[in-house]
């Protein structure tokens, strides 16, 4: 369940996403940085969304909004078949560090307690059937995932397999 504290704290981010729904990543980048990012590599869309939200890119083992234990993730959705374009990585795994942790002390738990998903659409060229460049990706929507006890149990089981 999502607490009112978390929801209130997420409101500024939600307002930003709502204000930019329907805009392309290229438009958003132009508004933030005042330049085109077509030369950027894979993952640039997520970095641009982070900048839109006023966040710094980090490789921290802690959640993006660590005080709230909220992780912010982008989800690319292919518009021609409504399937996720690629798997989403929550955290890089350091097997030596994990060996020292228990599920109860795992840093991963903070990153999966609450996830604020930002969905963008990936259009494709109708003639070539190839995805268009990241500049053409469209900011679609957002949702908040708070895994219930059943999902947390599955996470715990999977974590122990590692």
Coordinates of C-alpha atoms in Angstrom, one line a residue:
X1 CA 0.0 0.0 0.0
X2 CA 1.2 3.5 -0.8
X3 CA 1.4 5.8 2.2
X4 CA 0.0 9.3 2.0
X5 CA 3.5 10.6 2.9
X6 CA 5.0 9.0 -0.2
X7 CA 2.2 10.1 -2.4
X8 CA 2.5 13.7 -1.3
X9 CA 6.2 13.6 -1.8
X10 CA 5.8 12.2 -5.3
X11 CA 3.3 14.9 -6.3
X12 CA 5.9 17.3 -7.7
X13 CA 7.3 14.5 -9.9
X14 CA 3.8 13.4 -11.0
X15 CA 2.9 17.0 -12.0
X16 CA 6.1 17.2 -14.1
X17 CA 5.2 14.0 -15.9
X18 CA 1.6 15.1 -16.4
X19 CA 2.7 18.4 -17.9
X20 CA 5.0 16.6 -20.4
X21 CA 2.7 13.8 -21.4
X22 CA 2.5 13.5 -25.2
X23 CA 5.8 15.3 -25.7
X24 CA 8.7 13.6 -27.4
X25 CA 12.0 12.9 -25.7
X26 CA 13.5 15.2 -28.3
X27 CA 11.2 18.1 -27.3
X28 CA 11.8 17.5 -23.7
X29 CA 15.6 17.4 -24.2
X30 CA 15.4 20.6 -26.2
X31 CA 13.5 22.3 -23.4
X32 CA 15.9 21.2 -20.7
X33 CA 19.3 21.5 -22.4
X34 CA 18.5 23.6 -25.4
X35 CA 20.2 21.1 -27.8
X36 CA 19.3 18.0 -29.8
X37 CA 20.4 14.6 -28.3
X38 CA 20.1 12.4 -31.4
X39 CA 23.7 11.4 -31.0
X40 CA 23.1 10.0 -27.5
X41 CA 23.4 6.2 -27.0
X42 CA 21.0 3.7 -25.5
X43 CA 19.7 4.8 -22.2
X44 CA 19.6 8.5 -23.0
X45 CA 15.8 8.6 -22.7
X46 CA 16.0 7.5 -19.1
X47 CA 18.7 10.1 -18.4
X48 CA 16.7 12.9 -20.0
X49 CA 13.6 11.9 -17.9
X50 CA 15.8 12.0 -14.8
X51 CA 16.9 15.5 -15.7
X52 CA 13.3 16.5 -16.4
X53 CA 12.5 15.5 -12.8
X54 CA 15.6 17.3 -11.5
X55 CA 17.4 14.1 -10.4
X56 CA 21.0 13.3 -10.9
X57 CA 22.0 10.0 -12.5
X58 CA 23.5 7.8 -9.8
X59 CA 24.7 4.2 -9.5
X60 CA 23.9 4.2 -5.8
X61 CA 22.8 1.0 -4.2
X62 CA 20.1 3.0 -2.5
X63 CA 16.7 4.1 -4.0
X64 CA 16.6 7.2 -6.1
X65 CA 14.5 9.0 -3.4
X66 CA 16.3 7.2 -0.6
X67 CA 14.4 8.9 2.3
X68 CA 11.2 7.6 0.9
X69 CA 12.6 4.3 -0.4
X70 CA 11.2 5.1 -3.9
X71 CA 13.0 4.0 -7.0
X72 CA 12.3 5.9 -10.3
X73 CA 12.4 3.8 -13.4
X74 CA 11.5 4.3 -17.1
X75 CA 9.6 1.7 -19.1
X76 CA 9.9 1.8 -22.9
X77 CA 6.8 0.4 -24.5
X78 CA 6.8 -0.5 -28.2
X79 CA 3.7 1.1 -29.6
X80 CA 3.2 -1.3 -32.5
X81 CA 2.6 -4.3 -30.2
X82 CA 2.3 -2.8 -26.7
X83 CA 5.2 -4.9 -25.4
X84 CA 8.1 -3.7 -23.3
X85 CA 11.1 -2.9 -25.5
X86 CA 13.8 -4.2 -23.1
X87 CA 14.2 -5.7 -19.6
X88 CA 14.5 -3.2 -16.8
X89 CA 17.5 -3.4 -14.5
X90 CA 16.8 -2.4 -10.9
X91 CA 20.4 -2.7 -9.6
X92 CA 23.8 -4.0 -10.6
X93 CA 24.7 -7.1 -8.5
X94 CA 27.9 -7.3 -6.7
X95 CA 28.1 -11.0 -5.7
X96 CA 30.8 -10.4 -3.1
X97 CA 28.6 -7.8 -1.3
X98 CA 25.4 -9.9 -1.6
X99 CA 27.2 -12.8 0.1
X100 CA 27.6 -10.6 3.2
X101 CA 23.9 -9.6 3.3
X102 CA 20.7 -11.2 4.4
X103 CA 17.4 -10.5 2.8
X104 CA 16.6 -8.3 5.8
X105 CA 19.7 -6.2 5.4
X106 CA 19.8 -6.2 1.6
X107 CA 20.2 -2.8 -0.1
X108 CA 18.0 -4.1 -2.9
X109 CA 14.9 -4.0 -0.7
X110 CA 14.9 -0.2 -0.6
X111 CA 15.0 -0.1 -4.4
X112 CA 12.0 -2.3 -4.7
X113 CA 9.8 -1.1 -1.9
X114 CA 8.1 1.4 -4.1
X115 CA 8.8 2.0 -7.8
X116 CA 7.6 5.1 -9.7
X117 CA 7.4 4.0 -13.3
X118 CA 7.5 6.5 -16.1
X119 CA 6.3 5.0 -19.4
X120 CA 7.3 6.2 -22.8
X121 CA 6.2 4.9 -26.2
X122 CA 8.6 3.7 -28.9
X123 CA 7.1 4.3 -32.3
X124 CA 8.4 2.5 -35.4
X125 CA 8.7 3.3 -39.1
X126 CA 5.7 1.7 -40.8
X127 CA 7.8 1.1 -44.0
X128 CA 11.1 -0.2 -42.5
X129 CA 9.5 -1.7 -39.4
X130 CA 12.4 -0.3 -37.4
X131 CA 12.1 1.7 -34.2
X132 CA 12.4 5.4 -34.7
X133 CA 15.2 7.3 -33.0
X134 CA 15.0 8.2 -29.3
X135 CA 14.1 11.8 -30.2
X136 CA 10.7 10.4 -31.3
X137 CA 9.9 8.4 -28.2
X138 CA 6.7 9.8 -26.6
X139 CA 6.2 10.3 -22.9
X140 CA 2.9 8.4 -22.2
X141 CA 2.1 8.0 -18.5
X142 CA 3.2 7.0 -15.0
X143 CA 2.3 4.5 -12.4
X144 CA 3.4 3.6 -8.9
X145 CA 4.1 0.0 -8.0
X146 CA 4.1 -1.0 -4.4
X147 CA 4.7 -4.8 -4.3
X148 CA 2.4 -6.6 -2.0
X149 CA 3.4 -9.4 0.4
X150 CA 3.0 -12.0 -2.3
X151 CA 5.4 -10.2 -4.6
X152 CA 7.8 -9.5 -1.8
X153 CA 7.9 -13.2 -1.0
X154 CA 8.8 -13.9 -4.6
X155 CA 11.5 -11.3 -4.6
X156 CA 12.9 -12.8 -1.4
X157 CA 12.9 -16.2 -2.9
X158 CA 14.6 -15.0 -6.1
X159 CA 17.2 -13.0 -4.0
X160 CA 18.1 -16.1 -2.1
X161 CA 18.8 -18.0 -5.3
X162 CA 21.5 -15.5 -6.2

